Coordinates of C-alpha atoms and ligand atoms in Angstrom, one line a residue:
X235 CA 46.1 69.3 46.2
X236 CA 47.5 73.2 46.4
X237 CA 48.7 74.1 49.9
X238 CA 50.4 77.3 51.1
X239 CA 53.0 76.3 53.4
X240 CA 56.2 78.2 55.3
X241 CA 59.3 76.0 55.4
X242 CA 61.3 78.5 58.2
X243 CA 60.4 81.4 60.1
X244 CA 60.4 84.3 59.2
X245 CA 59.5 87.8 57.7
X246 CA 59.8 87.5 54.7
X247 CA 56.9 87.6 51.4
X248 CA 58.8 85.1 49.6
X249 CA 59.0 82.3 52.1
X250 CA 55.1 81.3 51.9
X251 CA 55.3 78.3 49.0
X252 CA 52.3 77.0 47.2
X253 CA 53.1 73.5 47.2
X254 CA 51.3 70.4 45.8
X255 CA 50.5 67.8 48.5
X256 CA 48.5 64.7 49.4
X257 CA 44.8 65.7 50.4
X258 CA 44.8 64.9 54.7
X259 CA 43.0 62.3 56.0
X260 CA 40.5 63.5 59.2
X261 CA 40.8 61.2 62.2
X262 CA 38.0 59.5 64.3
X263 CA 37.0 63.1 65.6
X264 CA 38.1 65.4 62.5
X265 CA 35.8 66.6 59.6
X266 CA 37.2 67.1 55.6
X267 CA 36.6 70.8 54.2
X268 CA 36.6 72.0 50.7
X269 CA 37.7 75.4 52.0
X270 CA 35.9 78.4 50.9
X271 CA 37.9 81.0 52.1
X272 CA 40.6 81.5 55.3
X273 CA 41.2 84.9 56.2
X274 CA 44.5 86.7 57.9
X275 CA 45.0 87.7 61.7
X276 CA 47.9 89.3 62.7
X277 CA 48.4 86.2 65.2
X278 CA 49.0 84.6 61.5
X279 CA 52.0 86.1 61.2
X280 CA 53.2 85.9 64.8
X281 CA 53.1 82.1 64.2
X282 CA 55.0 82.5 60.7
X283 CA 58.2 85.0 62.5
X284 CA 57.9 82.1 65.6
X285 CA 56.3 83.2 68.2
X286 CA 53.4 80.9 69.0
X287 CA 55.0 78.1 66.8
X288 CA 53.8 75.4 65.1
X289 CA 55.1 72.2 66.1
X290 CA 56.4 71.5 63.3
X291 CA 57.7 72.7 59.5
X292 CA 57.0 72.9 57.1
X293 CA 53.0 74.4 58.3
X294 CA 50.4 75.6 56.8
X295 CA 49.1 78.9 58.2
X296 CA 45.8 79.6 58.8
X297 CA 43.5 79.9 62.2
X298 CA 40.4 80.6 60.8
X299 CA 38.2 78.5 57.2
X300 CA 34.9 78.4 56.1
X301 CA 33.8 76.0 53.9
X302 CA 31.8 72.8 53.0
X303 CA 32.4 69.1 54.6
X304 CA 33.6 66.6 52.3
X305 CA 34.2 63.7 54.6
X306 CA 33.7 62.9 58.5
X307 CA 35.5 60.8 60.7
X308 CA 34.9 57.5 62.2
X309 CA 33.7 58.7 65.5
X310 CA 32.2 62.2 64.7
X311 CA 29.1 62.1 66.1
X312 CA 29.9 60.2 69.5
X313 CA 28.7 61.6 72.4
X314 CA 32.0 63.3 74.5
X315 CA 33.4 63.8 77.5
X316 CA 30.4 66.4 78.6
X317 CA 28.1 63.6 76.7
X318 CA 27.1 66.6 73.5
X319 CA 27.4 64.8 69.9
X320 CA 29.1 66.5 66.8
X321 CA 26.6 66.1 64.0
X322 CA 28.3 67.0 60.4
X323 CA 26.9 65.3 56.9
X324 CA 28.8 65.1 53.7
X325 CA 27.9 68.4 52.1
X326 CA 27.7 70.6 55.3
X327 CA 28.2 74.4 55.0
X328 CA 30.7 74.9 57.9
X329 CA 33.1 78.0 59.7
X330 CA 35.4 78.0 62.6
X331 CA 38.8 79.2 63.8
X332 CA 41.8 77.9 65.8
X333 CA 43.5 76.1 63.4
X334 CA 46.6 76.6 61.8
X335 CA 48.8 76.6 65.6
X336 CA 48.2 72.4 66.6
X337 CA 46.7 71.3 63.5
X338 CA 47.4 72.5 59.6
X339 CA 45.4 75.6 59.1
X340 CA 43.6 77.1 56.4
X341 CA 45.5 78.7 53.5
X342 CA 45.0 75.2 51.4
X343 CA 42.4 73.9 49.1
X344 CA 41.5 70.8 52.3
X345 CA 41.9 70.8 55.4
X346 CA 41.2 68.3 58.6
X347 CA 39.6 69.8 61.5
X348 CA 38.9 68.7 64.4
X349 CA 34.9 69.4 65.3
X350 CA 35.7 71.2 68.5
X351 CA 36.5 74.1 66.3
X352 CA 33.9 73.9 63.3
X353 CA 30.3 74.6 63.4
X354 CA 27.6 75.2 60.8
X355 CA 27.2 78.3 59.2
X356 CA 23.7 79.5 58.4
X357 CA 22.2 79.9 55.1
X358 CA 22.5 83.6 55.4
X359 CA 26.1 84.1 55.4
X360 CA 28.5 83.2 52.2
X361 CA 31.6 80.8 52.2
X362 CA 33.9 83.8 51.7
X363 CA 32.7 86.1 53.9
X364 CA 32.3 83.4 56.5
X365 CA 35.9 82.7 56.0
X366 CA 36.4 86.3 58.6
X367 CA 34.6 85.1 61.1
X368 CA 36.1 83.5 63.3
X369 CA 39.0 84.1 65.8
X370 CA 38.2 88.3 65.7
X371 CA 34.6 87.3 66.5
X372 CA 34.9 84.7 68.5
X373 CA 37.8 87.1 69.8
X374 CA 35.5 90.0 70.7
X375 CA 32.4 86.9 72.1
X376 CA 35.1 86.0 75.0
X377 CA 35.8 88.9 75.5
X378 CA 33.1 90.7 76.5
X379 CA 30.2 88.2 76.8
X380 CA 32.5 85.3 78.6
X381 CA 34.7 87.1 80.7
X382 CA 33.3 90.3 81.0
X383 CA 29.8 89.1 81.5
X384 CA 28.3 92.8 79.4
X385 CA 25.4 93.8 80.4
X386 CA 22.8 95.8 78.8
X387 CA 23.3 99.0 81.3
X388 CA 27.2 99.0 80.8
X389 CA 28.4 101.7 78.9
X390 CA 31.1 100.0 77.3
X391 CA 34.3 101.0 74.9
X392 CA 35.9 99.0 71.5
X393 CA 39.4 100.6 70.8
X394 CA 39.7 100.3 66.9
X395 CA 36.5 99.2 66.3
X396 CA 37.3 99.5 62.6
X397 CA 39.3 96.7 62.8
X398 CA 38.9 92.6 62.4
X399 CA 37.9 92.0 66.2
X400 CA 37.1 95.6 66.6
X401 CA 33.8 95.5 64.4
X402 CA 32.6 92.7 65.3
X403 CA 32.9 93.6 69.2
X404 CA 31.0 96.6 68.2
X405 CA 28.2 94.7 66.7
X406 CA 28.2 92.3 70.0
X407 CA 28.1 95.3 72.6
X408 CA 25.6 96.3 70.3
X409 CA 23.2 93.7 70.0
X410 CA 24.1 93.0 74.3
X411 CA 22.5 96.4 74.3
X412 CA 25.1 98.6 75.8
X413 CA 26.1 101.4 74.3
X414 CA 29.2 101.4 72.1
X415 CA 31.4 104.1 72.4
X416 CA 34.6 103.1 69.7
X417 CA 37.1 104.6 68.1
X418 CA 38.8 104.7 65.2
X419 CA 40.2 106.7 62.0
X420 CA 37.6 109.3 60.5
X421 CA 37.3 107.9 57.2
X422 CA 36.2 105.2 59.3
X423 CA 33.5 106.7 61.2
X424 CA 30.6 106.7 59.7
X425 CA 30.8 102.2 59.0
X426 CA 31.3 101.6 62.7
X427 CA 28.5 103.9 63.4
X428 CA 26.5 101.4 61.3
X429 CA 27.4 98.4 62.7
X430 CA 26.0 99.9 65.6
X431 CA 28.3 102.0 68.2
X432 CA 26.6 105.0 69.7
X433 CA 29.7 107.5 69.5
X434 CA 32.7 106.8 67.8
X435 CA 35.9 108.8 68.0
X436 CA 39.2 109.4 66.8
X437 CA 41.7 108.2 68.6
X438 CA 44.2 110.5 67.2
X439 CA 42.6 113.5 69.3
X440 CA 44.8 115.2 72.2
X441 CA 41.4 115.1 74.4
X442 CA 40.4 111.0 73.7
X443 CA 40.0 110.4 77.9
X444 CA 37.9 113.9 78.1
X445 CA 36.0 113.0 75.2
X446 CA 35.0 109.6 76.1
X447 CA 34.0 110.5 79.8
X448 CA 31.8 112.9 77.7
X449 CA 30.0 109.8 75.1
X450 CA 29.8 107.7 78.2
X451 CA 28.0 110.0 80.6
X452 CA 30.7 109.9 83.0
X453 CA 33.1 106.5 82.3
X454 CA 32.6 103.2 81.5
X455 CA 32.3 99.7 82.6
X456 CA 33.4 97.1 79.9
X457 CA 36.4 98.3 77.6
X458 CA 38.1 95.9 75.1
X459 CA 41.6 97.3 73.9
X460 CA 44.4 95.8 71.8
X461 CA 47.1 98.2 72.5
X462 CA 47.8 97.9 76.2
X463 CA 50.7 99.5 76.4
X464 CA 48.9 102.4 74.7
X465 CA 46.3 103.0 76.3
X466 CA 46.3 100.8 79.9
X467 CA 46.8 104.5 81.6
X468 CA 43.8 105.9 79.4
X469 CA 41.6 103.2 80.3
X470 CA 42.3 103.9 84.5
X471 CA 41.4 107.2 83.7
X472 CA 38.3 106.7 81.8
X473 CA 36.9 103.9 84.0
X474 CA 34.2 103.5 86.3
X475 CA 34.8 101.5 89.5
X476 CA 34.6 98.1 89.1
X477 CA 35.4 98.3 85.7
X478 CA 36.2 95.4 83.2
X479 CA 39.2 96.0 81.2
X480 CA 40.0 92.9 78.6
X481 CA 43.6 93.3 76.9
X482 CA 43.8 90.9 73.8
X483 CA 47.7 93.6 72.5
X484 CA 49.8 95.4 72.7
X485 CA 51.3 97.8 69.7
X486 CA 54.5 97.1 70.1
X487 CA 54.2 93.0 70.8
X488 CA 55.4 93.3 74.4
X489 CA 53.3 91.5 76.6
X490 CA 55.4 92.8 79.7
X491 CA 53.3 96.1 79.7
X492 CA 52.8 98.7 82.5
X493 CA 50.3 97.2 84.6
X494 CA 53.3 97.0 87.5
X495 CA 54.5 99.6 86.9
X496 CA 50.7 101.8 86.9
X497 CA 48.4 101.8 90.4
X498 CA 45.8 103.0 88.0
X499 CA 43.7 100.0 87.8
X500 CA 44.0 99.8 91.8
X501 CA 42.7 103.2 92.5
X502 CA 39.2 101.8 90.8
X503 CA 39.0 97.8 91.8
X504 CA 39.8 97.4 88.1
X505 CA 39.5 93.8 86.9
X506 CA 42.3 93.4 83.7
X507 CA 42.3 90.5 81.8
X508 CA 44.8 89.3 79.3
X509 CA 43.6 86.7 77.2
X510 CA 44.5 84.6 74.1
X511 CA 42.3 82.5 71.7
X512 CA 44.0 79.8 72.0
X513 CA 43.6 79.5 75.3
X514 CA 39.9 78.0 75.2
X515 CA 40.4 74.5 73.7
X516 CA 36.4 74.3 73.5
X517 CA 35.9 77.2 70.9
X518 CA 32.8 75.4 69.6
X519 CA 30.3 77.3 72.6
X520 CA 31.2 80.7 71.0
X521 CA 31.6 79.8 67.6
X522 CA 27.5 78.6 68.3
X523 CA 26.9 82.5 69.7
X524 CA 28.2 84.0 66.7
X525 CA 26.3 82.1 64.3
X526 CA 23.2 82.7 65.9
X527 CA 23.9 86.0 65.9
X528 CA 24.1 85.9 61.7
X529 CA 21.4 84.0 61.5
X530 CA 19.5 86.8 63.4
X531 CA 21.4 89.4 60.9
X532 CA 22.9 90.6 64.1
X533 CA 26.5 90.0 62.8
X534 CA 28.0 90.6 59.7
X535 CA 31.9 90.7 58.6
X536 CA 33.1 94.1 56.3
X537 CA 35.5 91.9 53.6
X538 CA 38.3 94.5 53.0
X539 CA 40.0 92.6 50.1
X540 CA 40.3 89.2 49.3
X541 CA 44.2 87.5 47.9
X542 CA 45.0 84.2 45.9
X543 CA 47.1 81.1 48.0
X544 CA 49.9 82.5 45.9
X545 CA 49.3 86.2 47.5
X546 CA 49.4 85.0 50.9
X547 CA 52.9 86.1 51.4
X548 CA 51.6 89.8 50.5
X549 CA 48.2 89.8 52.6
X550 CA 50.7 89.0 55.3
X551 CA 52.5 91.9 55.2
X552 CA 49.4 94.2 54.6
X553 CA 47.5 92.9 58.2
X554 CA 50.4 94.2 60.0
X555 CA 51.1 97.4 57.4
X556 CA 48.1 99.2 56.6
X557 CA 44.6 100.5 57.7
X558 CA 41.6 98.5 56.2
X559 CA 38.5 98.2 57.4
X560 CA 36.8 94.4 58.2
X561 CA 38.8 91.5 57.2
X562 CA 41.9 90.0 54.5
X563 CA 40.4 87.2 52.8
X564 CA 42.4 83.8 51.2
X565 CA 40.5 82.1 48.7
X566 CA 42.2 78.8 47.8
Ligands
NAP266 N1 44.6 87.6 72.1 C1 43.8 87.4 71.3 O1 43.8 86.0 71.5 C2 43.8 88.0 70.0 C3 42.9 87.6 68.9 C4 42.7 88.4 68.0 C5 43.5 89.7 67.6 N2 44.0 90.3 68.9 C6 45.3 91.5 68.4 O2 44.7 92.7 68.7 C7 44.7 92.9 67.9 C8 43.6 93.6 66.4 O3 43.8 92.6 65.7 P1 43.1 92.9 64.6 O4 42.6 91.2 64.0 O5 41.5 93.2 65.1 O6 43.3 93.7 63.9 P2 42.8 94.5 62.5 O7 42.4 94.4 61.5 O8 44.9 95.7 62.1 O9 42.8 96.0 63.4 C9 43.9 96.6 63.6 C10 42.5 98.0 64.0 O10 43.5 99.1 65.3 C11 43.2 100.4 65.0 N3 44.7 101.5 65.4 C12 45.4 101.7 64.5 N4 46.3 102.3 65.3 C13 45.4 102.6 66.4 C14 46.3 103.4 67.4 N5 47.1 104.0 67.5 N6 44.7 103.0 68.2 C15 44.0 102.8 68.2 N7 43.7 101.8 67.4 C16 44.6 102.3 66.4 C17 42.8 99.9 63.6 O11 42.0 101.5 63.1 P3 41.8 102.3 61.4 O12 42.2 101.2 60.6 O13 40.4 102.7 61.9 O14 42.7 103.0 62.2 C18 41.6 98.6 63.6 O15 40.8 98.8 63.9 C19 46.4 92.7 67.2 O16 47.0 93.0 67.9 C20 46.0 91.2 67.8 O17 47.0 90.9 67.3 C21 44.1 88.4 70.1

């Protein structure tokens, strides 16, 4: 079978090879999935550059996947420590996330995937689109639902509501009943509004903080921030007392952003939480939550572009370089 592999760390588009390798055998707690699609996340590029390095090289990247189960490990179906059993059969349509770091990822024709990272795909989503759900939607879910405990009465600010994470976060916040304020480039405002944002603002405007305060009627309660180094001070300015700020990234990849240097979070009793999706070992609960939203037509994924396995290097370049709405998809 064909698999994209990188044999060294780096940023070059040419370092991604499509290799002919053996089809993997699923371990006891794994299912073998015939991959229909994977997607490209900024974190996929961090891994190929050597940050969040996988255990060995050559390695198959791809945090997300969707496809059809073709083989089931011997112990799939046994109850786990919590008494829960995973039920998968050959022919099941599935999607998930959390591969590409500890186990080989989705940029290949078949992938062996632990059942803690895979759930059934509702009938109303196609397998190509489903390749783009995983990391983006699960990160948004963990931040807004599990960590920030978003309430129907909350004013919620989503920075970058047009991005992979952002466009799912807008839908999750809207489904939770919150009042949703998002930022995006002007050409993306209409679509962010269609997905559920009540107000969309251009992040480049000089009076952004004032505009957010006005849009929220005085301040926001929950903030999803993917560029903490740029926006932490603004977050503190627009936050209500006791607001929850979820930090998922930085523009300059500098995790030491100004929290220590800024008294702003202290002035309002802010909770600022830094999170990484990979810190959650069992991704099944958020994936099940997302699947429920898909089934109820509360969550869609906008596919911006599709790439072949041979174009994986270009896709990794584009995810960091371009502005696009939603997700970049890789199809074996
Ligand atoms: N911690 C985690 O577990 C985790 C998980 C997933 C992602 N992340 C991080 O979250 C970030 C976003 O990921 P993604 O997949 O959503 O990326 P993406 O699809 O490339 O989205 C980027 C978003 O940023 C917006 N943007 C660009 N410049 C901006 C600025 N100056 N101010 C505000 N927004 C700006 C874009 O808006 P326009 O296109 O409208 O200009 C777009 O909405 C990345 O840093 C990624 O590493 C972290």
